[in-house]
XYZ file of C-alpha atoms in Angstrom:
349
model
C 0.000 0.000 0.000
C 1.400 3.372 -0.976
C 2.568 5.541 1.918
C 1.059 8.592 0.215
C -2.389 6.956 0.178
C -2.115 6.231 3.903
C -1.214 9.867 4.537
C -4.234 11.085 2.577
C -6.536 8.673 4.420
C -5.166 9.915 7.745
C -5.756 13.502 6.648
C -9.344 12.700 5.705
C -10.010 11.194 9.132
C -8.479 14.124 11.008
C -10.157 16.805 8.868
C -13.544 15.051 9.133
C -13.311 14.980 12.913
C -12.191 18.608 13.155
C -14.600 20.243 10.685
C -17.691 20.124 12.942
C -19.653 23.126 11.653
C -16.510 25.183 10.900
C -17.006 24.572 7.203
C -17.475 21.711 4.784
C -14.890 18.948 4.933
C -16.407 17.280 1.854
C -18.497 18.573 -1.021
C -20.426 16.634 -3.622
C -20.789 18.950 -6.615
C -22.929 18.202 -9.661
C -21.225 20.212 -12.394
C -23.793 19.446 -15.097
C -27.080 17.651 -15.754
C -25.920 16.654 -19.239
C -25.434 12.919 -19.744
C -24.852 10.793 -22.830
C -26.645 7.716 -21.465
C -30.333 7.166 -20.713
C -30.477 5.225 -17.455
C -33.778 3.764 -16.292
C -33.061 4.271 -12.597
C -31.869 7.864 -12.984
C -33.614 10.705 -14.790
C -30.871 13.329 -14.635
C -30.426 13.066 -18.404
C -33.968 14.413 -18.887
C -33.080 17.726 -17.277
C -32.304 20.666 -19.580
C -28.815 22.112 -19.307
C -28.926 24.620 -16.472
C -27.107 27.906 -16.010
C -23.914 26.139 -14.946
C -21.334 27.933 -12.843
C -18.201 28.808 -14.796
C -14.680 27.576 -13.962
C -13.888 31.041 -12.617
C -16.898 30.962 -10.303
C -16.032 27.471 -9.079
C -12.488 28.660 -8.424
C -13.883 31.308 -6.074
C -15.944 28.655 -4.301
C -12.924 26.375 -3.846
C -10.780 29.251 -2.601
C -13.361 30.046 0.069
C -13.176 26.469 1.394
C -9.397 26.305 1.679
C -9.363 26.041 5.486
C -11.626 22.986 5.734
C -12.125 21.224 2.381
C -10.258 17.937 2.046
C -12.494 15.839 -0.207
C -14.274 16.713 -3.440
C -16.693 14.576 -5.425
C -17.240 16.162 -8.843
C -20.221 14.527 -10.471
C -23.069 15.052 -12.928
C -24.670 14.038 -15.277
C -21.530 12.942 -17.042
C -18.792 15.338 -15.993
C -16.645 14.683 -19.056
C -19.353 16.212 -21.284
C -18.229 19.577 -19.918
C -15.390 20.703 -22.160
C -14.057 22.767 -19.255
C -14.130 19.918 -16.714
C -10.344 19.683 -16.544
C -10.153 23.429 -15.971
C -12.563 23.139 -13.045
C -10.747 20.167 -11.503
C -7.368 21.874 -11.857
C -8.808 25.021 -10.240
C -9.813 22.889 -7.250
C -6.326 21.421 -6.972
C -4.696 24.846 -7.235
C -6.975 26.507 -4.690
C -7.016 23.585 -2.228
C -3.412 22.600 -1.496
C -4.544 20.283 1.320
C -7.107 18.428 -0.801
C -6.607 14.811 0.243
C -8.901 13.261 -2.354
C -10.482 14.246 -5.641
C -13.039 11.758 -6.927
C -15.281 11.758 -9.935
C -17.607 9.131 -11.399
C -17.984 8.493 -15.113
C -20.082 6.200 -17.267
C -16.906 5.386 -19.214
C -18.744 5.657 -22.505
C -15.938 7.643 -24.162
C -12.652 5.933 -23.186
C -10.344 8.224 -25.178
C -12.063 11.343 -23.876
C -11.914 10.035 -20.316
C -8.224 9.196 -20.590
C -7.510 12.678 -21.929
C -9.438 14.237 -19.033
C -7.542 12.179 -16.469
C -4.190 13.067 -18.016
C -5.149 16.736 -17.825
C -6.114 16.500 -14.161
C -2.983 14.550 -13.284
C -0.865 17.342 -14.753
C -1.873 19.353 -11.664
C -0.456 16.571 -9.435
C -3.421 15.636 -7.220
C -2.482 13.967 -3.949
C -5.073 11.277 -4.626
C -7.298 10.907 -7.680
C -10.045 8.276 -7.700
C -12.303 7.466 -10.649
C -15.352 5.207 -10.379
C -16.942 3.772 -13.520
C -20.665 3.030 -13.537
C -21.639 -0.607 -14.024
C -25.165 -2.002 -13.826
C -24.755 -5.695 -14.634
C -23.432 -8.030 -17.330
C -23.361 -6.605 -20.883
C -27.010 -7.222 -21.779
C -28.354 -5.870 -18.470
C -25.996 -2.892 -18.538
C -27.147 -2.099 -22.085
C -30.825 -2.407 -21.178
C -30.570 -0.194 -18.093
C -28.414 2.484 -19.734
C -29.818 2.435 -23.258
C -26.309 1.916 -24.600
C -25.644 -1.242 -26.622
C -21.860 -1.345 -26.196
C -21.647 0.596 -22.934
C -20.249 -2.353 -20.977
C -17.262 -2.877 -23.272
C -16.573 0.851 -23.407
C -16.546 0.995 -19.611
C -14.131 -1.947 -19.499
C -11.858 -0.179 -21.989
C -11.970 2.956 -19.838
C -11.019 0.911 -16.780
C -8.051 -0.657 -18.547
C -6.837 2.687 -19.880
C -6.964 4.347 -16.451
C -5.438 1.416 -14.590
C -2.613 1.390 -17.157
C -1.980 5.025 -16.224
C -1.778 3.958 -12.576
C -4.993 5.758 -11.592
C -7.034 4.395 -8.700
C -10.094 3.137 -10.594
C -13.114 1.094 -9.536
C -16.460 0.004 -10.878
C -19.513 1.331 -9.037
C -22.714 -0.722 -9.069
C -25.984 0.691 -7.746
C -28.392 -2.064 -6.753
C -31.934 -1.515 -8.040
C -34.915 -3.644 -9.008
C -33.415 -3.795 -12.507
C -30.198 -5.576 -11.517
C -30.626 -6.978 -8.003
C -29.951 -10.552 -9.113
C -27.234 -9.745 -11.645
C -24.307 -8.750 -9.436
C -22.486 -12.088 -9.704
C -22.989 -12.120 -13.462
C -21.607 -8.587 -13.662
C -18.414 -9.565 -11.865
C -18.065 -12.747 -13.943
C -18.349 -10.696 -17.134
C -15.643 -8.338 -15.863
C -13.371 -11.229 -14.913
C -13.652 -12.650 -18.436
C -12.287 -9.372 -19.784
C -9.976 -8.050 -17.054
C -7.381 -10.454 -15.561
C -7.175 -10.362 -11.773
C -10.222 -8.210 -11.108
C -12.173 -9.143 -7.977
C -14.860 -8.130 -5.512
C -12.797 -5.305 -4.024
C -12.745 -3.642 -7.460
C -16.541 -3.494 -7.419
C -18.124 -0.880 -5.147
C -21.729 -1.811 -4.372
C -24.318 0.665 -3.070
C -28.107 0.776 -2.916
C -30.531 2.872 -4.946
C -31.958 5.999 -3.340
C -34.684 8.291 -4.578
C -34.209 12.035 -4.956
C -36.498 14.612 -6.500
C -34.005 17.457 -6.856
C -31.133 15.271 -8.081
C -31.981 11.904 -9.653
C -35.635 12.731 -10.358
C -36.388 9.049 -9.841
C -39.172 8.880 -7.239
C -41.024 5.570 -7.386
C -38.587 4.050 -9.891
C -36.775 0.719 -9.482
C -36.817 0.415 -5.702
C -35.629 -3.145 -4.931
C -37.034 -5.567 -2.359
C -35.399 -4.736 0.970
C -35.031 -8.339 2.179
C -33.327 -9.323 -1.063
C -31.027 -6.311 -0.839
C -30.074 -7.225 2.718
C -29.181 -10.760 1.703
C -27.149 -9.530 -1.256
C -25.177 -7.055 0.861
C -24.327 -9.751 3.406
C -22.952 -11.960 0.651
C -20.984 -9.103 -0.896
C -19.292 -8.504 2.470
C -18.453 -12.209 2.705
C -16.974 -12.216 -0.805
C -14.895 -9.096 -0.116
C -13.343 -10.665 2.975
C -11.323 -8.961 5.695
C -10.448 -5.337 4.804
C -6.757 -4.882 4.047
C -6.891 -1.260 2.963
C -8.440 1.858 4.566
C -10.803 2.269 1.596
C -11.966 -1.337 1.971
C -12.554 -0.775 5.693
C -14.739 2.225 4.892
C -16.755 0.182 2.434
C -17.203 -2.638 4.911
C -18.528 -0.232 7.533
C -20.893 1.257 4.963
C -22.142 -2.175 3.833
C -22.458 -3.504 7.373
C -24.766 -0.639 8.309
C -27.006 -1.075 5.258
C -29.146 -3.644 7.096
C -29.849 -1.167 9.899
C -30.852 1.472 7.359
C -33.156 -0.955 5.527
C -35.010 -1.694 8.773
C -35.548 1.922 9.798
C -35.152 4.080 6.700
C -32.916 6.325 8.794
C -29.178 6.926 8.869
C -27.776 4.291 11.248
C -25.227 6.756 12.667
C -25.390 10.535 13.224
C -25.355 12.280 9.851
C -22.837 15.054 9.241
C -24.745 16.835 6.460
C -24.416 20.621 6.880
C -21.793 20.039 9.558
C -19.017 18.519 7.468
C -20.550 17.980 4.044
C -23.147 19.257 1.573
C -24.348 18.964 -2.023
C -24.203 21.710 -4.668
C -26.037 21.571 -7.992
C -24.776 23.001 -11.331
C -26.343 26.415 -10.679
C -24.577 26.768 -7.321
C -27.625 25.973 -5.192
C -26.524 24.380 -1.920
C -28.509 21.516 -0.367
C -27.883 19.499 2.814
C -27.291 16.453 0.623
C -28.357 15.106 -2.749
C -31.472 13.497 -1.207
C -33.156 16.256 0.825
C -34.874 18.773 -1.431
C -34.483 21.793 0.867
C -32.059 24.402 -0.507
C -29.933 26.454 1.840
C -29.398 29.166 -0.754
C -27.357 29.870 -3.854
C -23.655 30.612 -3.865
C -24.373 33.621 -6.055
C -26.311 35.180 -3.161
C -23.338 34.604 -0.846
C -20.620 35.980 -3.138
C -19.566 32.401 -4.030
C -18.343 31.956 -0.466
C -18.715 28.675 1.411
C -17.689 30.491 4.575
C -20.585 32.925 4.296
C -23.226 30.331 3.507
C -21.910 28.140 6.347
C -22.335 31.064 8.737
C -25.942 31.671 7.642
C -28.926 31.190 9.940
C -30.540 28.966 7.300
C -27.593 26.546 7.390
C -27.640 26.430 11.196
C -31.407 25.884 11.323
C -31.314 23.054 8.822
C -28.335 21.471 10.537
C -30.448 21.317 13.683
C -33.127 19.471 11.720
C -30.540 16.942 10.555
C -29.368 16.469 14.128
C -32.982 15.981 15.243
C -33.435 13.363 12.502
C -36.122 15.419 10.766
C -34.721 14.925 7.259
C -35.898 12.255 4.768
C -33.238 9.806 5.949
C -30.770 7.997 3.714
C -27.626 5.900 3.604
C -25.910 6.945 0.399
C -22.098 6.697 0.177
C -21.877 10.463 -0.479
C -23.300 11.139 2.982
C -22.426 7.881 4.767
C -18.667 8.015 4.266
C -18.091 11.484 5.762
C -20.423 10.542 8.631
C -18.355 7.418 9.288
C -15.092 9.350 9.071
C -16.254 12.058 11.464
C -16.226 9.567 14.345
C -14.430 6.512 13.031
C -13.576 4.909 16.419
C -17.214 4.996 17.574
C -18.439 3.645 14.255
C -15.984 0.728 14.408
C -16.685 -0.039 18.069
C -20.428 0.202 17.444
C -20.223 -2.734 15.071
Protein backbone atom coordinates (compact mmCIF):
# COMPACT_ATOMS: atom_id res chain seq x y z
CA UNK A 1 0.00 0.00 0.00
CA UNK A 2 1.40 3.37 -0.98
CA UNK A 3 2.57 5.54 1.92
CA UNK A 4 1.06 8.59 0.21
CA UNK A 5 -2.39 6.96 0.18
CA UNK A 6 -2.12 6.23 3.90
CA UNK A 7 -1.21 9.87 4.54
CA UNK A 8 -4.23 11.09 2.58
CA UNK A 9 -6.54 8.67 4.42
CA UNK A 10 -5.17 9.92 7.75
CA UNK A 11 -5.76 13.50 6.65
CA UNK A 12 -9.34 12.70 5.71
CA UNK A 13 -10.01 11.19 9.13
CA UNK A 14 -8.48 14.12 11.01
CA UNK A 15 -10.16 16.80 8.87
CA UNK A 16 -13.54 15.05 9.13
CA UNK A 17 -13.31 14.98 12.91
CA UNK A 18 -12.19 18.61 13.16
CA UNK A 19 -14.60 20.24 10.68
CA UNK A 20 -17.69 20.12 12.94
CA UNK A 21 -19.65 23.13 11.65
CA UNK A 22 -16.51 25.18 10.90
CA UNK A 23 -17.01 24.57 7.20
CA UNK A 24 -17.47 21.71 4.78
CA UNK A 25 -14.89 18.95 4.93
CA UNK A 26 -16.41 17.28 1.85
CA UNK A 27 -18.50 18.57 -1.02
CA UNK A 28 -20.43 16.63 -3.62
CA UNK A 29 -20.79 18.95 -6.61
CA UNK A 30 -22.93 18.20 -9.66
CA UNK A 31 -21.23 20.21 -12.39
CA UNK A 32 -23.79 19.45 -15.10
CA UNK A 33 -27.08 17.65 -15.75
CA UNK A 34 -25.92 16.65 -19.24
CA UNK A 35 -25.43 12.92 -19.74
CA UNK A 36 -24.85 10.79 -22.83
CA UNK A 37 -26.65 7.72 -21.47
CA UNK A 38 -30.33 7.17 -20.71
CA UNK A 39 -30.48 5.22 -17.46
CA UNK A 40 -33.78 3.76 -16.29
CA UNK A 41 -33.06 4.27 -12.60
CA UNK A 42 -31.87 7.86 -12.98
CA UNK A 43 -33.61 10.70 -14.79
CA UNK A 44 -30.87 13.33 -14.64
CA UNK A 45 -30.43 13.07 -18.40
CA UNK A 46 -33.97 14.41 -18.89
CA UNK A 47 -33.08 17.73 -17.28
CA UNK A 48 -32.30 20.67 -19.58
CA UNK A 49 -28.81 22.11 -19.31
CA UNK A 50 -28.93 24.62 -16.47
CA UNK A 51 -27.11 27.91 -16.01
CA UNK A 52 -23.91 26.14 -14.95
CA UNK A 53 -21.33 27.93 -12.84
CA UNK A 54 -18.20 28.81 -14.80
CA UNK A 55 -14.68 27.58 -13.96
CA UNK A 56 -13.89 31.04 -12.62
CA UNK A 57 -16.90 30.96 -10.30
CA UNK A 58 -16.03 27.47 -9.08
CA UNK A 59 -12.49 28.66 -8.42
CA UNK A 60 -13.88 31.31 -6.07
CA UNK A 61 -15.94 28.65 -4.30
CA UNK A 62 -12.92 26.38 -3.85
CA UNK A 63 -10.78 29.25 -2.60
CA UNK A 64 -13.36 30.05 0.07
CA UNK A 65 -13.18 26.47 1.39
CA UNK A 66 -9.40 26.31 1.68
CA UNK A 67 -9.36 26.04 5.49
CA UNK A 68 -11.63 22.99 5.73
CA UNK A 69 -12.13 21.22 2.38
CA UNK A 70 -10.26 17.94 2.05
CA UNK A 71 -12.49 15.84 -0.21
CA UNK A 72 -14.27 16.71 -3.44
CA UNK A 73 -16.69 14.58 -5.42
CA UNK A 74 -17.24 16.16 -8.84
CA UNK A 75 -20.22 14.53 -10.47
CA UNK A 76 -23.07 15.05 -12.93
CA UNK A 77 -24.67 14.04 -15.28
CA UNK A 78 -21.53 12.94 -17.04
CA UNK A 79 -18.79 15.34 -15.99
CA UNK A 80 -16.64 14.68 -19.06
CA UNK A 81 -19.35 16.21 -21.28
CA UNK A 82 -18.23 19.58 -19.92
CA UNK A 83 -15.39 20.70 -22.16
CA UNK A 84 -14.06 22.77 -19.26
CA UNK A 85 -14.13 19.92 -16.71
CA UNK A 86 -10.34 19.68 -16.54
CA UNK A 87 -10.15 23.43 -15.97
CA UNK A 88 -12.56 23.14 -13.04
CA UNK A 89 -10.75 20.17 -11.50
CA UNK A 90 -7.37 21.87 -11.86
CA UNK A 91 -8.81 25.02 -10.24
CA UNK A 92 -9.81 22.89 -7.25
CA UNK A 93 -6.33 21.42 -6.97
CA UNK A 94 -4.70 24.85 -7.24
CA UNK A 95 -6.98 26.51 -4.69
CA UNK A 96 -7.02 23.58 -2.23
CA UNK A 97 -3.41 22.60 -1.50
CA UNK A 98 -4.54 20.28 1.32
CA UNK A 99 -7.11 18.43 -0.80
CA UNK A 100 -6.61 14.81 0.24
CA UNK A 101 -8.90 13.26 -2.35
CA UNK A 102 -10.48 14.25 -5.64
CA UNK A 103 -13.04 11.76 -6.93
CA UNK A 104 -15.28 11.76 -9.94
CA UNK A 105 -17.61 9.13 -11.40
CA UNK A 106 -17.98 8.49 -15.11
CA UNK A 107 -20.08 6.20 -17.27
CA UNK A 108 -16.91 5.39 -19.21
CA UNK A 109 -18.74 5.66 -22.51
CA UNK A 110 -15.94 7.64 -24.16
CA UNK A 111 -12.65 5.93 -23.19
CA UNK A 112 -10.34 8.22 -25.18
CA UNK A 113 -12.06 11.34 -23.88
CA UNK A 114 -11.91 10.04 -20.32
CA UNK A 115 -8.22 9.20 -20.59
CA UNK A 116 -7.51 12.68 -21.93
CA UNK A 117 -9.44 14.24 -19.03
CA UNK A 118 -7.54 12.18 -16.47
CA UNK A 119 -4.19 13.07 -18.02
CA UNK A 120 -5.15 16.74 -17.83
CA UNK A 121 -6.11 16.50 -14.16
CA UNK A 122 -2.98 14.55 -13.28
CA UNK A 123 -0.87 17.34 -14.75
CA UNK A 124 -1.87 19.35 -11.66
CA UNK A 125 -0.46 16.57 -9.43
CA UNK A 126 -3.42 15.64 -7.22
CA UNK A 127 -2.48 13.97 -3.95
CA UNK A 128 -5.07 11.28 -4.63
CA UNK A 129 -7.30 10.91 -7.68
CA UNK A 130 -10.04 8.28 -7.70
CA UNK A 131 -12.30 7.47 -10.65
CA UNK A 132 -15.35 5.21 -10.38
CA UNK A 133 -16.94 3.77 -13.52
CA UNK A 134 -20.66 3.03 -13.54
CA UNK A 135 -21.64 -0.61 -14.02
CA UNK A 136 -25.17 -2.00 -13.83
CA UNK A 137 -24.76 -5.70 -14.63
CA UNK A 138 -23.43 -8.03 -17.33
CA UNK A 139 -23.36 -6.61 -20.88
CA UNK A 140 -27.01 -7.22 -21.78
CA UNK A 141 -28.35 -5.87 -18.47
CA UNK A 142 -26.00 -2.89 -18.54
CA UNK A 143 -27.15 -2.10 -22.08
CA UNK A 144 -30.82 -2.41 -21.18
CA UNK A 145 -30.57 -0.19 -18.09
CA UNK A 146 -28.41 2.48 -19.73
CA UNK A 147 -29.82 2.43 -23.26
CA UNK A 148 -26.31 1.92 -24.60
CA UNK A 149 -25.64 -1.24 -26.62
CA UNK A 150 -21.86 -1.34 -26.20
CA UNK A 151 -21.65 0.60 -22.93
CA UNK A 152 -20.25 -2.35 -20.98
CA UNK A 153 -17.26 -2.88 -23.27
CA UNK A 154 -16.57 0.85 -23.41
CA UNK A 155 -16.55 1.00 -19.61
CA UNK A 156 -14.13 -1.95 -19.50
CA UNK A 157 -11.86 -0.18 -21.99
CA UNK A 158 -11.97 2.96 -19.84
CA UNK A 159 -11.02 0.91 -16.78
CA UNK A 160 -8.05 -0.66 -18.55
CA UNK A 161 -6.84 2.69 -19.88
CA UNK A 162 -6.96 4.35 -16.45
CA UNK A 163 -5.44 1.42 -14.59
CA UNK A 164 -2.61 1.39 -17.16
CA UNK A 165 -1.98 5.03 -16.22
CA UNK A 166 -1.78 3.96 -12.58
CA UNK A 167 -4.99 5.76 -11.59
CA UNK A 168 -7.03 4.40 -8.70
CA UNK A 169 -10.09 3.14 -10.59
CA UNK A 170 -13.11 1.09 -9.54
CA UNK A 171 -16.46 0.00 -10.88
CA UNK A 172 -19.51 1.33 -9.04
CA UNK A 173 -22.71 -0.72 -9.07
CA UNK A 174 -25.98 0.69 -7.75
CA UNK A 175 -28.39 -2.06 -6.75
CA UNK A 176 -31.93 -1.51 -8.04
CA UNK A 177 -34.92 -3.64 -9.01
CA UNK A 178 -33.41 -3.79 -12.51
CA UNK A 179 -30.20 -5.58 -11.52
CA UNK A 180 -30.63 -6.98 -8.00
CA UNK A 181 -29.95 -10.55 -9.11
CA UNK A 182 -27.23 -9.75 -11.65
CA UNK A 183 -24.31 -8.75 -9.44
CA UNK A 184 -22.49 -12.09 -9.70
CA UNK A 185 -22.99 -12.12 -13.46
CA UNK A 186 -21.61 -8.59 -13.66
CA UNK A 187 -18.41 -9.56 -11.87
CA UNK A 188 -18.07 -12.75 -13.94
CA UNK A 189 -18.35 -10.70 -17.13
CA UNK A 190 -15.64 -8.34 -15.86
CA UNK A 191 -13.37 -11.23 -14.91
CA UNK A 192 -13.65 -12.65 -18.44
CA UNK A 193 -12.29 -9.37 -19.78
CA UNK A 194 -9.98 -8.05 -17.05
CA UNK A 195 -7.38 -10.45 -15.56
CA UNK A 196 -7.17 -10.36 -11.77
CA UNK A 197 -10.22 -8.21 -11.11
CA UNK A 198 -12.17 -9.14 -7.98
CA UNK A 199 -14.86 -8.13 -5.51
CA UNK A 200 -12.80 -5.31 -4.02
CA UNK A 201 -12.74 -3.64 -7.46
CA UNK A 202 -16.54 -3.49 -7.42
CA UNK A 203 -18.12 -0.88 -5.15
CA UNK A 204 -21.73 -1.81 -4.37
CA UNK A 205 -24.32 0.66 -3.07
CA UNK A 206 -28.11 0.78 -2.92
CA UNK A 207 -30.53 2.87 -4.95
CA UNK A 208 -31.96 6.00 -3.34
CA UNK A 209 -34.68 8.29 -4.58
CA UNK A 210 -34.21 12.04 -4.96
CA UNK A 211 -36.50 14.61 -6.50
CA UNK A 212 -34.01 17.46 -6.86
CA UNK A 213 -31.13 15.27 -8.08
CA UNK A 214 -31.98 11.90 -9.65
CA UNK A 215 -35.63 12.73 -10.36
CA UNK A 216 -36.39 9.05 -9.84
CA UNK A 217 -39.17 8.88 -7.24
CA UNK A 218 -41.02 5.57 -7.39
CA UNK A 219 -38.59 4.05 -9.89
CA UNK A 220 -36.78 0.72 -9.48
CA UNK A 221 -36.82 0.42 -5.70
CA UNK A 222 -35.63 -3.15 -4.93
CA UNK A 223 -37.03 -5.57 -2.36
CA UNK A 224 -35.40 -4.74 0.97
CA UNK A 225 -35.03 -8.34 2.18
CA UNK A 226 -33.33 -9.32 -1.06
CA UNK A 227 -31.03 -6.31 -0.84
CA UNK A 228 -30.07 -7.23 2.72
CA UNK A 229 -29.18 -10.76 1.70
CA UNK A 230 -27.15 -9.53 -1.26
CA UNK A 231 -25.18 -7.05 0.86
CA UNK A 232 -24.33 -9.75 3.41
CA UNK A 233 -22.95 -11.96 0.65
CA UNK A 234 -20.98 -9.10 -0.90
CA UNK A 235 -19.29 -8.50 2.47
CA UNK A 236 -18.45 -12.21 2.71
CA UNK A 237 -16.97 -12.22 -0.81
CA UNK A 238 -14.89 -9.10 -0.12
CA UNK A 239 -13.34 -10.67 2.97
CA UNK A 240 -11.32 -8.96 5.69
CA UNK A 241 -10.45 -5.34 4.80
CA UNK A 242 -6.76 -4.88 4.05
CA UNK A 243 -6.89 -1.26 2.96
CA UNK A 244 -8.44 1.86 4.57
CA UNK A 245 -10.80 2.27 1.60
CA UNK A 246 -11.97 -1.34 1.97
CA UNK A 247 -12.55 -0.77 5.69
CA UNK A 248 -14.74 2.23 4.89
CA UNK A 249 -16.76 0.18 2.43
CA UNK A 250 -17.20 -2.64 4.91
CA UNK A 251 -18.53 -0.23 7.53
CA UNK A 252 -20.89 1.26 4.96
CA UNK A 253 -22.14 -2.17 3.83
CA UNK A 254 -22.46 -3.50 7.37
CA UNK A 255 -24.77 -0.64 8.31
CA UNK A 256 -27.01 -1.08 5.26
CA UNK A 257 -29.15 -3.64 7.10
CA UNK A 258 -29.85 -1.17 9.90
CA UNK A 259 -30.85 1.47 7.36
CA UNK A 260 -33.16 -0.95 5.53
CA UNK A 261 -35.01 -1.69 8.77
CA UNK A 262 -35.55 1.92 9.80
CA UNK A 263 -35.15 4.08 6.70
CA UNK A 264 -32.92 6.32 8.79
CA UNK A 265 -29.18 6.93 8.87
CA UNK A 266 -27.78 4.29 11.25
CA UNK A 267 -25.23 6.76 12.67
CA UNK A 268 -25.39 10.54 13.22
CA UNK A 269 -25.35 12.28 9.85
CA UNK A 270 -22.84 15.05 9.24
CA UNK A 271 -24.75 16.83 6.46
CA UNK A 272 -24.42 20.62 6.88
CA UNK A 273 -21.79 20.04 9.56
CA UNK A 274 -19.02 18.52 7.47
CA UNK A 275 -20.55 17.98 4.04
CA UNK A 276 -23.15 19.26 1.57
CA UNK A 277 -24.35 18.96 -2.02
CA UNK A 278 -24.20 21.71 -4.67
CA UNK A 279 -26.04 21.57 -7.99
CA UNK A 280 -24.78 23.00 -11.33
CA UNK A 281 -26.34 26.41 -10.68
CA UNK A 282 -24.58 26.77 -7.32
CA UNK A 283 -27.62 25.97 -5.19
CA UNK A 284 -26.52 24.38 -1.92
CA UNK A 285 -28.51 21.52 -0.37
CA UNK A 286 -27.88 19.50 2.81
CA UNK A 287 -27.29 16.45 0.62
CA UNK A 288 -28.36 15.11 -2.75
CA UNK A 289 -31.47 13.50 -1.21
CA UNK A 290 -33.16 16.26 0.83
CA UNK A 291 -34.87 18.77 -1.43
CA UNK A 292 -34.48 21.79 0.87
CA UNK A 293 -32.06 24.40 -0.51
CA UNK A 294 -29.93 26.45 1.84
CA UNK A 295 -29.40 29.17 -0.75
CA UNK A 296 -27.36 29.87 -3.85
CA UNK A 297 -23.66 30.61 -3.87
CA UNK A 298 -24.37 33.62 -6.05
CA UNK A 299 -26.31 35.18 -3.16
CA UNK A 300 -23.34 34.60 -0.85
CA UNK A 301 -20.62 35.98 -3.14
CA UNK A 302 -19.57 32.40 -4.03
CA UNK A 303 -18.34 31.96 -0.47
CA UNK A 304 -18.71 28.68 1.41
CA UNK A 305 -17.69 30.49 4.58
CA UNK A 306 -20.59 32.92 4.30
CA UNK A 307 -23.23 30.33 3.51
CA UNK A 308 -21.91 28.14 6.35
CA UNK A 309 -22.33 31.06 8.74
CA UNK A 310 -25.94 31.67 7.64
CA UNK A 311 -28.93 31.19 9.94
CA UNK A 312 -30.54 28.97 7.30
CA UNK A 313 -27.59 26.55 7.39
CA UNK A 314 -27.64 26.43 11.20
CA UNK A 315 -31.41 25.88 11.32
CA UNK A 316 -31.31 23.05 8.82
CA UNK A 317 -28.33 21.47 10.54
CA UNK A 318 -30.45 21.32 13.68
CA UNK A 319 -33.13 19.47 11.72
CA UNK A 320 -30.54 16.94 10.56
CA UNK A 321 -29.37 16.47 14.13
CA UNK A 322 -32.98 15.98 15.24
CA UNK A 323 -33.43 13.36 12.50
CA UNK A 324 -36.12 15.42 10.77
CA UNK A 325 -34.72 14.93 7.26
CA UNK A 326 -35.90 12.25 4.77
CA UNK A 327 -33.24 9.81 5.95
CA UNK A 328 -30.77 8.00 3.71
CA UNK A 329 -27.63 5.90 3.60
CA UNK A 330 -25.91 6.94 0.40
CA UNK A 331 -22.10 6.70 0.18
CA UNK A 332 -21.88 10.46 -0.48
CA UNK A 333 -23.30 11.14 2.98
CA UNK A 334 -22.43 7.88 4.77
CA UNK A 335 -18.67 8.02 4.27
CA UNK A 336 -18.09 11.48 5.76
CA UNK A 337 -20.42 10.54 8.63
CA UNK A 338 -18.35 7.42 9.29
CA UNK A 339 -15.09 9.35 9.07
CA UNK A 340 -16.25 12.06 11.46
CA UNK A 341 -16.23 9.57 14.35
CA UNK A 342 -14.43 6.51 13.03
CA UNK A 343 -13.58 4.91 16.42
CA UNK A 344 -17.21 5.00 17.57
CA UNK A 345 -18.44 3.64 14.25
CA UNK A 346 -15.98 0.73 14.41
CA UNK A 347 -16.68 -0.04 18.07
CA UNK A 348 -20.43 0.20 17.44
CA UNK A 349 -20.22 -2.73 15.07
